[in-house]
Short mmCIF file of C-alpha atoms in Angstrom, two decimals:
data_model
loop_
_atom_site.label_atom_id
_atom_site.label_comp_id
_atom_site.label_asym_id
_atom_site.label_seq_id
_atom_site.Cartn_x
_atom_site.Cartn_y
_atom_site.Cartn_z
CA MET U 78 25.68 21.02 -19.96
CA ARG U 79 27.62 23.80 -18.25
CA CYS U 80 29.66 22.89 -15.13
CA PRO U 81 28.09 24.48 -12.02
CA PHE U 82 31.54 24.81 -10.41
CA CYS U 83 33.74 26.42 -13.08
CA SER U 84 31.16 27.26 -15.81
CA GLU U 85 33.00 25.22 -18.44
CA ALA U 86 30.61 24.55 -21.34
CA GLU U 87 31.80 20.99 -21.98
CA THR U 88 31.09 18.18 -19.51
CA GLN U 89 31.04 14.42 -19.97
CA VAL U 90 28.22 12.06 -19.09
CA LYS U 91 29.66 9.25 -16.95
CA ASP U 92 26.47 7.36 -16.15
CA SER U 93 22.79 7.52 -17.20
CA ARG U 94 19.86 5.70 -15.70
CA PRO U 95 16.09 6.02 -15.45
CA ALA U 96 14.96 7.81 -12.32
CA GLU U 97 11.71 8.00 -10.34
CA ASP U 98 8.98 6.06 -12.09
CA GLY U 99 10.66 6.06 -15.50
CA THR U 100 9.57 9.61 -16.32
CA SER U 101 13.03 11.12 -16.09
CA ILE U 102 16.70 10.32 -16.69
CA ARG U 103 19.36 10.88 -14.07
CA ARG U 104 22.81 11.61 -15.49
CA ARG U 105 26.09 11.67 -13.58
CA ARG U 106 28.46 14.16 -15.22
CA ALA U 107 32.11 15.15 -14.85
CA CYS U 108 33.83 18.36 -15.85
CA ALA U 109 37.02 17.83 -17.86
CA THR U 110 38.41 21.20 -16.75
CA CYS U 111 37.97 21.20 -12.95
CA GLY U 112 37.29 17.48 -12.39
CA GLN U 113 34.13 18.08 -10.31
CA ARG U 114 31.20 15.67 -10.61
CA PHE U 115 27.53 16.56 -10.51
CA THR U 116 24.12 15.09 -11.29
CA THR U 117 21.45 16.34 -13.69
CA VAL U 118 17.88 15.15 -14.13
CA GLU U 119 16.07 15.36 -17.47
CA ARG U 120 12.27 15.27 -17.65
CA VAL U 121 9.85 15.36 -20.56
CA GLN U 122 7.91 18.61 -20.71
CA LEU U 123 4.75 18.31 -22.78
CA ARG U 124 3.96 22.01 -22.71
CA GLU U 125 5.03 25.13 -20.92
CA LEU U 126 2.55 25.85 -18.14
CA THR U 127 1.65 29.29 -16.86
CA VAL U 128 0.16 29.71 -13.40
CA VAL U 129 -2.54 32.33 -12.96
CA LYS U 130 -2.43 33.68 -9.42
CA ALA U 131 -5.44 34.89 -7.41
CA ASP U 132 -4.65 38.53 -8.18
CA GLY U 133 -4.44 37.81 -11.92
CA ARG U 134 -0.64 37.84 -12.23
CA ARG U 135 0.92 35.15 -14.38
CA ALA U 136 4.13 33.23 -13.80
CA LEU U 137 5.78 30.16 -15.28
CA PHE U 138 4.89 26.98 -13.43
CA ASP U 139 7.71 26.05 -11.07
CA ARG U 140 7.91 22.33 -10.35
CA GLU U 141 10.48 22.97 -7.62
CA LYS U 142 8.14 25.34 -5.77
CA LEU U 143 5.43 22.66 -5.73
CA SER U 144 7.96 20.04 -4.64
CA ARG U 145 9.29 22.31 -1.88
CA SER U 146 5.76 22.97 -0.53
CA ILE U 147 4.95 19.27 -0.44
CA ARG U 148 8.27 18.45 1.25
CA ILE U 149 7.55 21.05 3.96
CA ALA U 150 4.10 19.53 4.56
CA LEU U 151 5.65 16.05 4.82
CA ARG U 152 8.66 17.03 6.94
CA LYS U 153 9.36 14.37 9.60
CA ARG U 154 6.61 12.12 8.21
CA PRO U 155 7.14 8.50 7.12
CA VAL U 156 7.03 9.32 3.40
CA SER U 157 10.02 8.49 1.22
CA GLU U 158 11.73 10.88 -1.17
CA GLU U 159 10.69 8.56 -4.00
CA GLN U 160 7.02 8.83 -3.00
CA ILE U 161 7.28 12.61 -2.94
CA GLU U 162 8.86 12.69 -6.41
CA GLN U 163 6.20 10.34 -7.76
CA MET U 164 3.50 12.55 -6.26
CA VAL U 165 4.95 15.72 -7.79
CA SER U 166 5.44 13.99 -11.17
CA GLY U 167 1.83 12.79 -11.06
CA ILE U 168 0.53 16.29 -10.35
CA VAL U 169 2.64 17.78 -13.16
CA ARG U 170 1.49 15.07 -15.60
CA ARG U 171 -2.15 15.77 -14.72
CA LEU U 172 -1.65 19.51 -15.25
CA GLU U 173 0.08 18.94 -18.61
CA ALA U 174 -2.53 16.40 -19.71
CA SER U 175 -5.35 18.85 -18.99
CA GLY U 176 -4.62 20.52 -22.33
CA GLU U 177 -4.59 23.96 -20.74
CA SER U 178 -1.51 26.14 -21.01
CA GLU U 179 -2.75 28.39 -18.19
CA ILE U 180 -3.71 26.89 -14.86
CA SER U 181 -4.93 28.53 -11.69
CA THR U 182 -3.08 28.31 -8.40
CA THR U 183 -6.35 26.92 -7.05
CA ARG U 184 -6.10 23.92 -9.39
CA VAL U 185 -2.48 23.27 -8.44
CA GLY U 186 -3.35 23.48 -4.73
CA GLU U 187 -6.35 21.19 -5.05
CA LEU U 188 -4.33 18.55 -6.91
CA ALA U 189 -1.59 18.77 -4.28
CA MET U 190 -4.13 18.37 -1.47
CA GLU U 191 -5.77 15.43 -3.24
CA SER U 192 -2.40 13.69 -3.62
CA LEU U 193 -1.35 14.42 -0.04
CA HIS U 194 -4.67 13.14 1.29
CA ALA U 195 -4.03 9.80 -0.42
CA ILE U 196 -0.53 9.45 1.06
CA ASP U 197 -0.45 11.08 4.51
CA ALA U 198 -3.30 12.70 6.47
CA VAL U 199 -0.96 14.79 8.63
CA GLY U 200 0.83 16.18 5.58
CA TYR U 201 -2.56 16.91 4.05
CA VAL U 202 -3.66 18.92 7.10
CA ARG U 203 -0.34 20.80 7.21
CA PHE U 204 -0.58 21.74 3.53
CA ALA U 205 -4.27 22.65 3.82
CA SER U 206 -3.62 24.88 6.83
CA VAL U 207 -1.27 27.04 4.77
CA TYR U 208 -3.07 26.74 1.43
CA ARG U 209 -6.49 27.60 2.90
CA ASP U 210 -5.01 30.10 5.35
CA PHE U 211 -6.39 28.63 8.57
CA ARG U 212 -6.89 31.33 11.19
CA GLU U 213 -8.74 29.56 13.99
CA THR U 214 -8.78 26.15 15.63
CA LYS U 215 -12.24 25.48 14.19
CA ASP U 216 -10.63 25.45 10.72
CA PHE U 217 -8.49 22.49 11.80
CA SER U 218 -11.49 20.82 13.43
CA GLU U 219 -13.51 21.05 10.21
CA ILE U 220 -10.79 19.50 8.06
CA LEU U 221 -10.15 16.71 10.59
CA THR U 222 -13.88 15.95 10.67
CA SER U 223 -13.91 15.71 6.86
CA ILE U 224 -10.97 13.28 6.96
CA ASP U 225 -12.76 11.12 9.54
CA ASP U 226 -15.96 11.21 7.46
CA ARG U 227 -14.07 10.01 4.35
CA ARG U 228 -12.47 7.18 6.32
CA ASN U 229 -15.84 6.10 7.70
CA GLN U 230 -17.34 6.07 4.20
CA LYS U 231 -14.49 3.88 2.92
CA THR U 232 -14.94 1.30 5.68
CA LYS U 233 -18.69 0.93 5.08
#
């Protein structure tokens, strides 16, 4: 692993431990040349996923972009970093397990909304407002009504 500070090719692993829900390994590393320490995370990748955008363009799936979007939706909400990482890992696992190498942005968005709905209703509405491009207050009203309807069905 190359040192991010001095670009030395050789670094030493000082500590390794399972991270998140056991789906990745967190390694603490040290550079022998500059002495700086840094952390890396290794994850299993079952297949390389390609995202097909609405206009037909294709791009490699970016886990960090998904993670960033979910973090923005959950900003200042009572959801831990660990819960967010588990949510993102769960979405990625479901995408990889689908057997498809190309996935639509719609599928990624729907899985993210499904996961957010299960964890935090406010984060769900925030994400949905951007993902579905809300333009009027009635858009918010409709989604809030659907949340209330789901809650009422669960309590019956």
